Amino acid sequence: IDIEGLSGVRSLSHVSFAMVEQATNTAISIVELPETRLNHSLVVARVMEAIMRNNAFFEDKVNIGIIAALLHDKQTPASGDATKSLDPAVFQEEDHWRENLDEEAWELIEGTGADFEMIDEIIHNRGVLGEILDIADKIGYVMLDVKQIGLDPVIRDLGNIYKDVRYDKVRDEVYFTDPERLKVFLGIRAKLFRDVYINPYSQSIDYIFARLLSPYYSRDENEEGQLLPEQLRVITDDDLKKFLAEKYGVEPWFMFDTKNGWFPDFVHCTSEEEANERAEEVKQDPENKFIGIKRGYGFNSATDFKVKDPESGTIMPFKQYEPLFAKALDQTAERTKGYFVVYTKRLDPDWAVFIPEA
């Protein structure tokens, strides 16, 4: 199965880990997160395989699980979430995994006894194997990013959390055997979402990039000179930057990048009405260039994962086993929601100079 093209698509789009100075709420340094969707897919496939072998699945099922894991991100577009935000309904990679699969890949799939419907169910996280893939996916990206930003993965031997995943064939349930290790994992994952994945600085950069791409994207094949979804699913991040650099007259093309450590300014609002009011205030300052309003949707705290109570042996959702901690995770997710008024200073040397006034 050829997924080599994912080596040119960063897992986290334009996200970098911003060290924020609390007093001024400004980013003072960044840590690049260079992992690619290829790295992620390979790690997820290995975790999927390990979990299934630990639970004595038959070999044909293990192979089906590995194939689904390798394919689950195959159709991620160039620049990932930034591009997906332009047209979420079209850029759900789970809905397009079969595009561009060659005859050899289909022979491999059919050779395991699987078909389109079976792989599709797993990739959409349905059924037992779909549930295991969802767990493997989360373990894969969390552990890769923990390593990149320097969080300590040795806490409760966190890297071995995949060994805690069990499948009860009688009850047809997937659960974790060590609730305390899952607690640490979910806490670190929430921290990654809050401070990295949907950090307002990172979201703002994605938003600006989407605004730059927007005039040159179309679903319609009749729109001349615009990129179609099918094209964006096969080109790399650098291909897209080169395309946009040419459109905006940036030379050399690699200057069209975020690695200069620049971050936009933003105001976090709790309602659309408040965001519109603050946007008008931002526009009143002639030094500001208003970019737009970006909505933050939060994240799934994953407290529905099931655990086995080590004392009673009862299998229950984590949020039932640790209700107070689960509530804290949900509150963290809730605080990342809202409306972000994005703007920049007119003298900043950044991408925003190319964006028309919103």
mmCIF file of C-alpha atoms in Angstrom:
data_model
loop_
_atom_site.group_PDB
_atom_site.id
_atom_site.type_symbol
_atom_site.label_atom_id
_atom_site.label_comp_id
_atom_site.label_asym_id
_atom_site.label_seq_id
_atom_site.Cartn_x
_atom_site.Cartn_y
_atom_site.Cartn_z
ATOM 1 C CA ILE A 1 0.000 0.000 0.000
ATOM 2 C CA ASP A 2 1.555 3.265 -1.149
ATOM 3 C CA ILE A 3 1.217 6.033 1.451
ATOM 4 C CA GLU A 4 4.622 7.585 0.771
ATOM 5 C CA GLY A 5 2.984 10.851 -0.316
ATOM 6 C CA LEU A 6 2.067 11.484 3.332
ATOM 7 C CA SER A 7 5.763 12.090 4.042
ATOM 8 C CA GLY A 8 5.215 15.568 2.598
ATOM 9 C CA VAL A 9 2.192 16.422 4.764
ATOM 10 C CA ARG A 10 2.843 17.597 8.315
ATOM 11 C CA SER A 11 0.606 15.985 10.919
ATOM 12 C CA LEU A 12 -0.219 19.288 12.595
ATOM 13 C CA SER A 13 -0.483 21.615 9.622
ATOM 14 C CA HIS A 14 1.043 24.975 10.735
ATOM 15 C CA VAL A 15 1.004 24.187 14.440
ATOM 16 C CA SER A 16 4.052 24.922 16.573
ATOM 17 C CA PHE A 17 4.323 24.710 20.344
ATOM 18 C CA ALA A 18 4.250 28.320 21.545
ATOM 19 C CA MET A 19 5.880 29.277 24.824
ATOM 20 C CA VAL A 20 3.570 32.065 25.991
ATOM 21 C CA GLU A 21 4.540 34.911 28.301
ATOM 22 C CA GLN A 22 1.562 35.080 30.647
ATOM 23 C CA ALA A 23 1.930 38.786 31.564
ATOM 24 C CA THR A 24 1.582 39.974 27.974
ATOM 25 C CA ASN A 25 -0.141 36.887 26.482
ATOM 26 C CA THR A 26 2.401 36.825 23.656
ATOM 27 C CA ALA A 27 4.432 33.983 22.176
ATOM 28 C CA ILE A 28 8.123 34.340 22.998
ATOM 29 C CA SER A 29 9.489 31.130 21.476
ATOM 30 C CA ILE A 30 8.326 28.099 19.535
ATOM 31 C CA VAL A 31 9.079 24.410 19.177
ATOM 32 C CA GLU A 32 8.566 23.044 15.679
ATOM 33 C CA LEU A 33 6.521 19.831 15.382
ATOM 34 C CA PRO A 34 7.821 18.219 12.172
ATOM 35 C CA GLU A 35 6.074 14.846 12.390
ATOM 36 C CA THR A 36 4.355 13.850 9.166
ATOM 37 C CA ARG A 37 1.171 11.944 8.446
ATOM 38 C CA LEU A 38 3.379 9.118 7.167
ATOM 39 C CA ASN A 39 5.178 8.795 10.515
ATOM 40 C CA HIS A 40 1.844 8.943 12.297
ATOM 41 C CA SER A 41 0.225 6.310 10.061
ATOM 42 C CA LEU A 42 3.127 3.882 10.508
ATOM 43 C CA VAL A 43 3.063 4.309 14.293
ATOM 44 C CA VAL A 44 -0.719 3.822 14.414
ATOM 45 C CA ALA A 45 -0.387 0.644 12.345
ATOM 46 C CA ARG A 46 2.246 -0.724 14.749
ATOM 47 C CA VAL A 47 0.123 0.136 17.805
ATOM 48 C CA MET A 48 -2.953 -1.396 16.154
ATOM 49 C CA GLU A 49 -1.025 -4.583 15.432
ATOM 50 C CA ALA A 50 0.363 -4.791 18.969
ATOM 51 C CA ILE A 51 -3.055 -4.345 20.586
ATOM 52 C CA MET A 52 -4.637 -6.975 18.346
ATOM 53 C CA ARG A 53 -1.846 -9.503 18.894
ATOM 54 C CA ASN A 54 -2.004 -8.915 22.651
ATOM 55 C CA ASN A 55 -5.671 -9.869 22.429
ATOM 56 C CA ALA A 56 -5.110 -12.990 20.322
ATOM 57 C CA PHE A 57 -6.975 -11.873 17.203
ATOM 58 C CA PHE A 58 -6.638 -14.240 14.256
ATOM 59 C CA GLU A 59 -3.906 -13.367 11.761
ATOM 60 C CA ASP A 60 -6.303 -12.349 8.995
ATOM 61 C CA LYS A 61 -8.016 -9.897 11.347
ATOM 62 C CA VAL A 62 -4.654 -8.480 12.419
ATOM 63 C CA ASN A 63 -3.742 -7.872 8.789
ATOM 64 C CA ILE A 64 -7.076 -6.174 8.149
ATOM 65 C CA GLY A 65 -6.480 -3.918 11.165
ATOM 66 C CA ILE A 66 -3.000 -2.986 9.938
ATOM 67 C CA ILE A 67 -4.309 -2.134 6.470
ATOM 68 C CA ALA A 68 -7.072 0.066 7.878
ATOM 69 C CA ALA A 69 -4.557 1.867 10.113
ATOM 70 C CA LEU A 70 -2.223 2.527 7.177
ATOM 71 C CA LEU A 71 -5.099 3.917 5.102
ATOM 72 C CA HIS A 72 -6.949 5.970 7.731
ATOM 73 C CA ASP A 73 -5.123 9.261 6.952
ATOM 74 C CA LYS A 74 -4.169 8.525 3.351
ATOM 75 C CA GLN A 75 -6.296 11.290 1.819
ATOM 76 C CA THR A 76 -5.274 14.119 4.150
ATOM 77 C CA PRO A 77 -4.922 17.240 1.961
ATOM 78 C CA ALA A 78 -1.787 19.377 1.765
ATOM 79 C CA SER A 79 -1.557 21.654 4.828
ATOM 80 C CA GLY A 80 -3.940 19.384 6.695
ATOM 81 C CA ASP A 81 -6.398 21.066 9.050
ATOM 82 C CA ALA A 82 -5.825 24.523 7.569
ATOM 83 C CA THR A 83 -7.027 23.281 4.180
ATOM 84 C CA LYS A 84 -9.769 21.115 5.697
ATOM 85 C CA SER A 85 -11.275 24.159 7.396
ATOM 86 C CA LEU A 86 -12.140 25.609 3.966
ATOM 87 C CA ASP A 87 -14.545 22.802 3.142
ATOM 88 C CA PRO A 88 -14.901 20.330 6.043
ATOM 89 C CA ALA A 89 -17.539 18.200 4.341
ATOM 90 C CA VAL A 90 -15.256 17.526 1.366
ATOM 91 C CA PHE A 91 -11.966 17.067 3.228
ATOM 92 C CA GLN A 92 -12.889 14.291 5.657
ATOM 93 C CA GLU A 93 -10.039 11.888 4.843
ATOM 94 C CA GLU A 94 -12.031 8.946 6.212
ATOM 95 C CA ASP A 95 -14.552 9.376 3.381
ATOM 96 C CA HIS A 96 -11.969 9.280 0.577
ATOM 97 C CA TRP A 97 -9.452 6.616 1.603
ATOM 98 C CA ARG A 98 -10.182 4.455 -1.470
ATOM 99 C CA GLU A 99 -9.198 7.220 -3.947
ATOM 100 C CA ASN A 100 -6.047 6.435 -5.952
ATOM 101 C CA LEU A 101 -5.697 2.900 -4.571
ATOM 102 C CA ASP A 102 -4.031 0.814 -7.251
ATOM 103 C CA GLU A 103 -4.893 -2.750 -8.270
ATOM 104 C CA GLU A 104 -2.079 -4.194 -6.153
ATOM 105 C CA ALA A 105 -3.495 -2.528 -3.030
ATOM 106 C CA TRP A 106 -6.975 -3.916 -3.707
ATOM 107 C CA GLU A 107 -5.508 -7.391 -4.237
ATOM 108 C CA LEU A 108 -3.780 -7.095 -0.855
ATOM 109 C CA ILE A 109 -7.018 -6.035 0.816
ATOM 110 C CA GLU A 110 -9.067 -8.792 -0.800
ATOM 111 C CA GLY A 111 -6.343 -11.324 0.014
ATOM 112 C CA THR A 112 -7.059 -10.811 3.724
ATOM 113 C CA GLY A 113 -10.748 -11.564 3.198
ATOM 114 C CA ALA A 114 -11.712 -7.912 3.607
ATOM 115 C CA ASP A 115 -13.746 -5.732 1.275
ATOM 116 C CA PHE A 116 -14.524 -2.031 0.915
ATOM 117 C CA GLU A 117 -17.327 -2.058 3.474
ATOM 118 C CA MET A 118 -15.219 -3.761 6.140
ATOM 119 C CA ILE A 119 -12.252 -1.384 5.791
ATOM 120 C CA ASP A 120 -14.596 1.585 5.605
ATOM 121 C CA GLU A 121 -16.299 0.593 8.867
ATOM 122 C CA ILE A 122 -12.958 0.363 10.678
ATOM 123 C CA ILE A 123 -11.633 3.668 9.312
ATOM 124 C CA HIS A 124 -14.845 5.354 10.479
ATOM 125 C CA ASN A 125 -14.192 3.918 13.982
ATOM 126 C CA ARG A 126 -17.195 1.618 13.909
ATOM 127 C CA GLY A 127 -17.248 -1.879 15.379
ATOM 128 C CA VAL A 128 -14.595 -3.485 17.586
ATOM 129 C CA LEU A 129 -11.709 -2.936 15.180
ATOM 130 C CA GLY A 130 -12.845 0.638 14.587
ATOM 131 C CA GLU A 131 -12.805 1.239 18.335
ATOM 132 C CA ILE A 132 -9.304 -0.201 18.583
ATOM 133 C CA LEU A 133 -8.166 1.974 15.663
ATOM 134 C CA ASP A 134 -9.520 5.051 17.442
ATOM 135 C CA ILE A 135 -7.468 4.147 20.526
ATOM 136 C CA ALA A 136 -4.353 3.378 18.470
ATOM 137 C CA ASP A 137 -4.742 6.685 16.624
ATOM 138 C CA LYS A 138 -4.879 8.680 19.871
ATOM 139 C CA ILE A 139 -1.951 6.779 21.399
ATOM 140 C CA GLY A 140 0.041 7.314 18.204
ATOM 141 C CA TYR A 141 -0.204 11.086 17.970
ATOM 142 C CA VAL A 142 0.023 11.746 21.711
ATOM 143 C CA MET A 143 3.199 9.722 22.196
ATOM 144 C CA LEU A 144 4.888 11.213 19.111
ATOM 145 C CA ASP A 145 4.116 14.757 20.237
ATOM 146 C CA VAL A 146 5.019 14.142 23.889
ATOM 147 C CA LYS A 147 8.480 13.286 22.626
ATOM 148 C CA GLN A 148 8.699 16.358 20.384
ATOM 149 C CA ILE A 149 7.802 18.963 23.001
ATOM 150 C CA GLY A 150 9.718 17.357 25.844
ATOM 151 C CA LEU A 151 6.968 16.178 28.195
ATOM 152 C CA ASP A 152 8.114 13.269 30.317
ATOM 153 C CA PRO A 153 6.747 10.019 28.832
ATOM 154 C CA VAL A 154 8.181 7.941 31.689
ATOM 155 C CA ILE A 155 5.356 9.018 34.054
ATOM 156 C CA ARG A 156 3.704 5.708 34.957
ATOM 157 C CA ASP A 157 5.557 4.163 32.020
ATOM 158 C CA LEU A 158 3.119 5.919 29.720
ATOM 159 C CA GLY A 159 4.565 4.485 26.515
ATOM 160 C CA ASN A 160 3.225 1.067 27.474
ATOM 161 C CA ILE A 161 -0.401 2.164 27.635
ATOM 162 C CA TYR A 162 -1.173 0.101 24.528
ATOM 163 C CA LYS A 163 -0.558 -3.008 26.650
ATOM 164 C CA ASP A 164 -3.520 -2.037 28.840
ATOM 165 C CA VAL A 165 -6.055 -2.309 26.000
ATOM 166 C CA ARG A 166 -8.166 -5.446 26.268
ATOM 167 C CA TYR A 167 -11.010 -6.911 24.248
ATOM 168 C CA ASP A 168 -13.580 -8.990 26.138
ATOM 169 C CA LYS A 169 -14.952 -11.348 23.492
ATOM 170 C CA VAL A 170 -17.893 -12.450 25.642
ATOM 171 C CA ARG A 171 -19.071 -8.926 26.476
ATOM 172 C CA ASP A 172 -17.838 -7.550 23.128
ATOM 173 C CA GLU A 173 -16.182 -4.627 24.928
ATOM 174 C CA VAL A 174 -12.862 -2.827 24.563
ATOM 175 C CA TYR A 175 -11.415 -1.394 27.767
ATOM 176 C CA PHE A 176 -8.230 -0.356 29.599
ATOM 177 C CA THR A 177 -6.905 -2.452 32.494
ATOM 178 C CA ASP A 178 -5.015 0.389 34.214
ATOM 179 C CA PRO A 179 -7.326 3.353 34.918
ATOM 180 C CA GLU A 180 -4.537 5.357 36.547
ATOM 181 C CA ARG A 181 -2.298 5.179 33.505
ATOM 182 C CA LEU A 182 -5.234 6.145 31.294
ATOM 183 C CA LYS A 183 -5.839 9.093 33.637
ATOM 184 C CA VAL A 184 -2.290 10.349 33.043
ATOM 185 C CA PHE A 185 -2.643 9.786 29.308
ATOM 186 C CA LEU A 186 -5.935 11.695 29.041
ATOM 187 C CA GLY A 187 -4.513 14.531 31.135
ATOM 188 C CA ILE A 188 -1.473 14.890 28.879
ATOM 189 C CA ARG A 189 -3.667 14.657 25.784
ATOM 190 C CA ALA A 190 -5.882 17.477 27.089
ATOM 191 C CA LYS A 191 -2.763 19.565 27.758
ATOM 192 C CA LEU A 192 -1.595 18.968 24.184
ATOM 193 C CA PHE A 193 -4.933 20.143 22.805
ATOM 194 C CA ARG A 194 -5.025 23.203 25.060
ATOM 195 C CA ASP A 195 -1.404 24.293 24.622
ATOM 196 C CA VAL A 196 -0.563 22.971 21.154
ATOM 197 C CA TYR A 197 -3.167 21.488 18.808
ATOM 198 C CA ILE A 198 -5.847 24.166 19.192
ATOM 199 C CA ASN A 199 -3.769 26.815 20.881
ATOM 200 C CA PRO A 200 -5.109 30.159 19.589
ATOM 201 C CA TYR A 201 -1.751 31.140 18.088
ATOM 202 C CA SER A 202 -1.618 27.917 16.083
ATOM 203 C CA GLN A 203 -5.281 28.143 15.118
ATOM 204 C CA SER A 204 -4.770 31.705 13.935
ATOM 205 C CA ILE A 205 -1.920 30.709 11.636
ATOM 206 C CA ASP A 206 -4.046 27.928 10.171
ATOM 207 C CA TYR A 207 -6.861 30.426 9.710
ATOM 208 C CA ILE A 208 -4.616 32.907 7.904
ATOM 209 C CA PHE A 209 -3.294 30.154 5.639
ATOM 210 C CA ALA A 210 -6.848 29.089 4.827
ATOM 211 C CA ARG A 211 -7.702 32.689 3.956
ATOM 212 C CA LEU A 212 -4.735 32.774 1.573
ATOM 213 C CA LEU A 213 -5.774 29.523 -0.083
ATOM 214 C CA SER A 214 -9.474 30.368 -0.281
ATOM 215 C CA PRO A 215 -9.377 32.426 -3.539
ATOM 216 C CA TYR A 216 -7.582 29.566 -5.280
ATOM 217 C CA TYR A 217 -9.771 26.669 -4.108
ATOM 218 C CA SER A 218 -12.922 25.361 -5.749
ATOM 219 C CA ARG A 219 -15.052 22.220 -5.805
ATOM 220 C CA ASP A 220 -15.991 23.080 -9.397
ATOM 221 C CA GLU A 221 -13.853 21.598 -12.170
ATOM 222 C CA ASN A 222 -14.837 24.491 -14.432
ATOM 223 C CA GLU A 223 -13.057 27.071 -12.269
ATOM 224 C CA GLU A 224 -9.857 27.731 -14.222
ATOM 225 C CA GLY A 225 -6.591 28.033 -12.319
ATOM 226 C CA GLN A 226 -8.020 26.865 -8.998
ATOM 227 C CA LEU A 227 -7.099 23.821 -6.966
ATOM 228 C CA LEU A 228 -9.663 21.031 -6.673
ATOM 229 C CA PRO A 229 -10.090 18.730 -3.658
ATOM 230 C CA GLU A 230 -8.668 15.807 -5.655
ATOM 231 C CA GLN A 231 -5.496 17.802 -6.373
ATOM 232 C CA LEU A 232 -5.051 18.947 -2.793
ATOM 233 C CA ARG A 233 -5.238 15.325 -1.629
ATOM 234 C CA VAL A 234 -2.217 14.287 -3.704
ATOM 235 C CA ILE A 235 0.179 17.251 -3.446
ATOM 236 C CA THR A 236 2.514 17.991 -0.527
ATOM 237 C CA ASP A 237 2.700 20.934 1.848
ATOM 238 C CA ASP A 238 5.661 22.333 -0.088
ATOM 239 C CA ASP A 239 3.839 21.928 -3.408
ATOM 240 C CA LEU A 240 0.999 24.024 -2.010
ATOM 241 C CA LYS A 241 3.353 26.677 -0.649
ATOM 242 C CA LYS A 242 5.055 26.921 -4.046
ATOM 243 C CA PHE A 243 1.667 27.318 -5.718
ATOM 244 C CA LEU A 244 0.617 30.101 -3.344
ATOM 245 C CA ALA A 245 4.022 31.784 -3.415
ATOM 246 C CA GLU A 246 3.683 32.091 -7.185
ATOM 247 C CA LYS A 247 0.148 33.478 -6.873
ATOM 248 C CA TYR A 248 1.212 36.068 -4.292
ATOM 249 C CA GLY A 249 4.555 36.904 -5.893
ATOM 250 C CA VAL A 250 6.770 35.663 -3.059
ATOM 251 C CA GLU A 251 10.382 34.799 -3.984
ATOM 252 C CA PRO A 252 12.012 32.497 -3.093
ATOM 253 C CA TRP A 253 9.026 30.267 -2.388
ATOM 254 C CA PHE A 254 10.381 28.888 0.889
ATOM 255 C CA MET A 255 10.042 32.346 2.442
ATOM 256 C CA PHE A 256 6.335 31.591 2.307
ATOM 257 C CA ASP A 257 6.524 29.729 5.569
ATOM 258 C CA THR A 258 5.819 30.070 9.298
ATOM 259 C CA LYS A 259 9.226 29.122 10.603
ATOM 260 C CA ASN A 260 10.200 32.733 11.333
ATOM 261 C CA GLY A 261 8.416 32.395 14.683
ATOM 262 C CA TRP A 262 5.722 34.969 13.922
ATOM 263 C CA PHE A 263 2.299 34.693 15.555
ATOM 264 C CA PRO A 264 -0.787 36.819 14.962
ATOM 265 C CA ASP A 265 -2.686 38.649 17.681
ATOM 266 C CA PHE A 266 -6.104 37.518 18.808
ATOM 267 C CA VAL A 267 -8.907 38.234 21.245
ATOM 268 C CA HIS A 268 -10.789 35.262 22.744
ATOM 269 C CA CYS A 269 -14.552 35.834 23.022
ATOM 270 C CA THR A 270 -17.274 33.589 24.397
ATOM 271 C CA SER A 271 -20.006 34.534 21.930
ATOM 272 C CA GLU A 272 -20.330 35.582 18.310
ATOM 273 C CA GLU A 273 -21.927 38.856 19.393
ATOM 274 C CA GLU A 274 -18.987 39.700 21.649
ATOM 275 C CA ALA A 275 -16.557 38.750 18.866
ATOM 276 C CA ASN A 276 -18.259 41.114 16.423
ATOM 277 C CA GLU A 277 -18.053 43.944 18.959
ATOM 278 C CA ARG A 278 -14.377 43.326 19.649
ATOM 279 C CA ALA A 279 -13.682 43.092 15.927
ATOM 280 C CA GLU A 280 -15.053 46.605 15.490
ATOM 281 C CA GLU A 281 -12.770 47.805 18.291
ATOM 282 C CA VAL A 282 -9.753 46.186 16.608
ATOM 283 C CA LYS A 283 -10.604 47.904 13.328
ATOM 284 C CA GLN A 284 -10.616 51.314 15.030
ATOM 285 C CA ASP A 285 -6.840 51.167 15.540
ATOM 286 C CA PRO A 286 -5.169 52.169 12.247
ATOM 287 C CA GLU A 287 -2.119 50.045 13.134
ATOM 288 C CA ASN A 288 -4.217 46.881 13.171
ATOM 289 C CA LYS A 289 -5.156 44.781 10.189
ATOM 290 C CA PHE A 290 -8.275 42.741 10.915
ATOM 291 C CA ILE A 291 -8.032 39.190 9.544
ATOM 292 C CA GLY A 292 -11.341 37.695 10.594
ATOM 293 C CA ILE A 293 -13.167 35.716 13.273
ATOM 294 C CA LYS A 294 -12.150 32.088 13.797
ATOM 295 C CA ARG A 295 -14.446 29.790 15.728
ATOM 296 C CA GLY A 296 -12.942 27.309 18.194
ATOM 297 C CA TYR A 297 -14.872 24.049 18.586
ATOM 298 C CA GLY A 298 -12.975 22.483 21.472
ATOM 299 C CA PHE A 299 -12.063 18.781 21.529
ATOM 300 C CA ASN A 300 -13.401 15.411 22.614
ATOM 301 C CA SER A 301 -11.963 14.634 26.062
ATOM 302 C CA ALA A 302 -12.218 10.864 25.379
ATOM 303 C CA THR A 303 -13.628 10.189 28.851
ATOM 304 C CA ASP A 304 -15.981 7.623 27.286
ATOM 305 C CA PHE A 305 -13.088 5.162 27.021
ATOM 306 C CA LYS A 306 -13.894 2.197 29.222
ATOM 307 C CA VAL A 307 -11.770 0.978 32.134
ATOM 308 C CA LYS A 308 -11.826 -2.035 34.426
ATOM 309 C CA ASP A 309 -12.075 -1.130 38.102
ATOM 310 C CA PRO A 310 -9.147 -3.040 39.673
ATOM 311 C CA GLU A 311 -11.101 -3.598 42.914
ATOM 312 C CA SER A 312 -14.565 -4.596 41.720
ATOM 313 C CA GLY A 313 -13.639 -5.891 38.271
ATOM 314 C CA THR A 314 -16.495 -3.855 36.805
ATOM 315 C CA ILE A 315 -16.045 -2.368 33.331
ATOM 316 C CA MET A 316 -17.278 1.225 33.111
ATOM 317 C CA PRO A 317 -16.615 4.486 31.263
ATOM 318 C CA PHE A 318 -13.617 6.396 32.626
ATOM 319 C CA LYS A 319 -15.884 9.339 33.458
ATOM 320 C CA GLN A 320 -17.806 7.051 35.831
ATOM 321 C CA TYR A 321 -14.616 5.691 37.416
ATOM 322 C CA GLU A 322 -13.036 9.159 37.870
ATOM 323 C CA PRO A 323 -15.934 11.648 37.673
ATOM 324 C CA LEU A 324 -14.079 14.652 39.133
ATOM 325 C CA PHE A 325 -11.035 14.269 36.876
ATOM 326 C CA ALA A 326 -13.293 13.638 33.868
ATOM 327 C CA LYS A 327 -15.193 16.818 34.704
ATOM 328 C CA ALA A 328 -11.902 18.745 34.806
ATOM 329 C CA LEU A 329 -11.004 17.397 31.356
ATOM 330 C CA ASP A 330 -14.413 18.419 30.009
ATOM 331 C CA GLN A 331 -13.945 21.898 31.468
ATOM 332 C CA THR A 332 -10.556 22.185 29.763
ATOM 333 C CA ALA A 333 -12.187 21.223 26.471
ATOM 334 C CA GLU A 334 -14.986 23.726 27.059
ATOM 335 C CA ARG A 335 -12.529 26.584 27.681
ATOM 336 C CA THR A 336 -10.954 26.031 24.276
ATOM 337 C CA LYS A 337 -14.259 26.800 22.590
ATOM 338 C CA GLY A 338 -15.291 30.297 21.562
ATOM 339 C CA TYR A 339 -14.607 32.902 18.911
ATOM 340 C CA PHE A 340 -11.166 34.262 18.158
ATOM 341 C CA VAL A 341 -10.847 37.752 16.679
ATOM 342 C CA VAL A 342 -7.669 37.467 14.610
ATOM 343 C CA TYR A 343 -5.633 40.503 13.601
ATOM 344 C CA THR A 344 -2.072 41.593 12.987
ATOM 345 C CA LYS A 345 0.015 44.731 13.026
ATOM 346 C CA ARG A 346 0.354 46.268 9.595
ATOM 347 C CA LEU A 347 4.140 46.499 9.879
ATOM 348 C CA ASP A 348 4.590 42.787 10.677
ATOM 349 C CA PRO A 349 6.441 40.916 7.890
ATOM 350 C CA ASP A 350 4.049 38.024 7.552
ATOM 351 C CA TRP A 351 1.546 36.245 5.327
ATOM 352 C CA ALA A 352 -1.249 38.541 6.443
ATOM 353 C CA VAL A 353 0.011 41.361 4.189
ATOM 354 C CA PHE A 354 -1.482 39.452 1.260
ATOM 355 C CA ILE A 355 -4.955 39.092 2.766
ATOM 356 C CA PRO A 356 -7.602 41.673 1.843
ATOM 357 C CA GLU A 357 -9.288 43.511 4.684
ATOM 358 C CA ALA A 358 -12.064 41.337 6.148
#
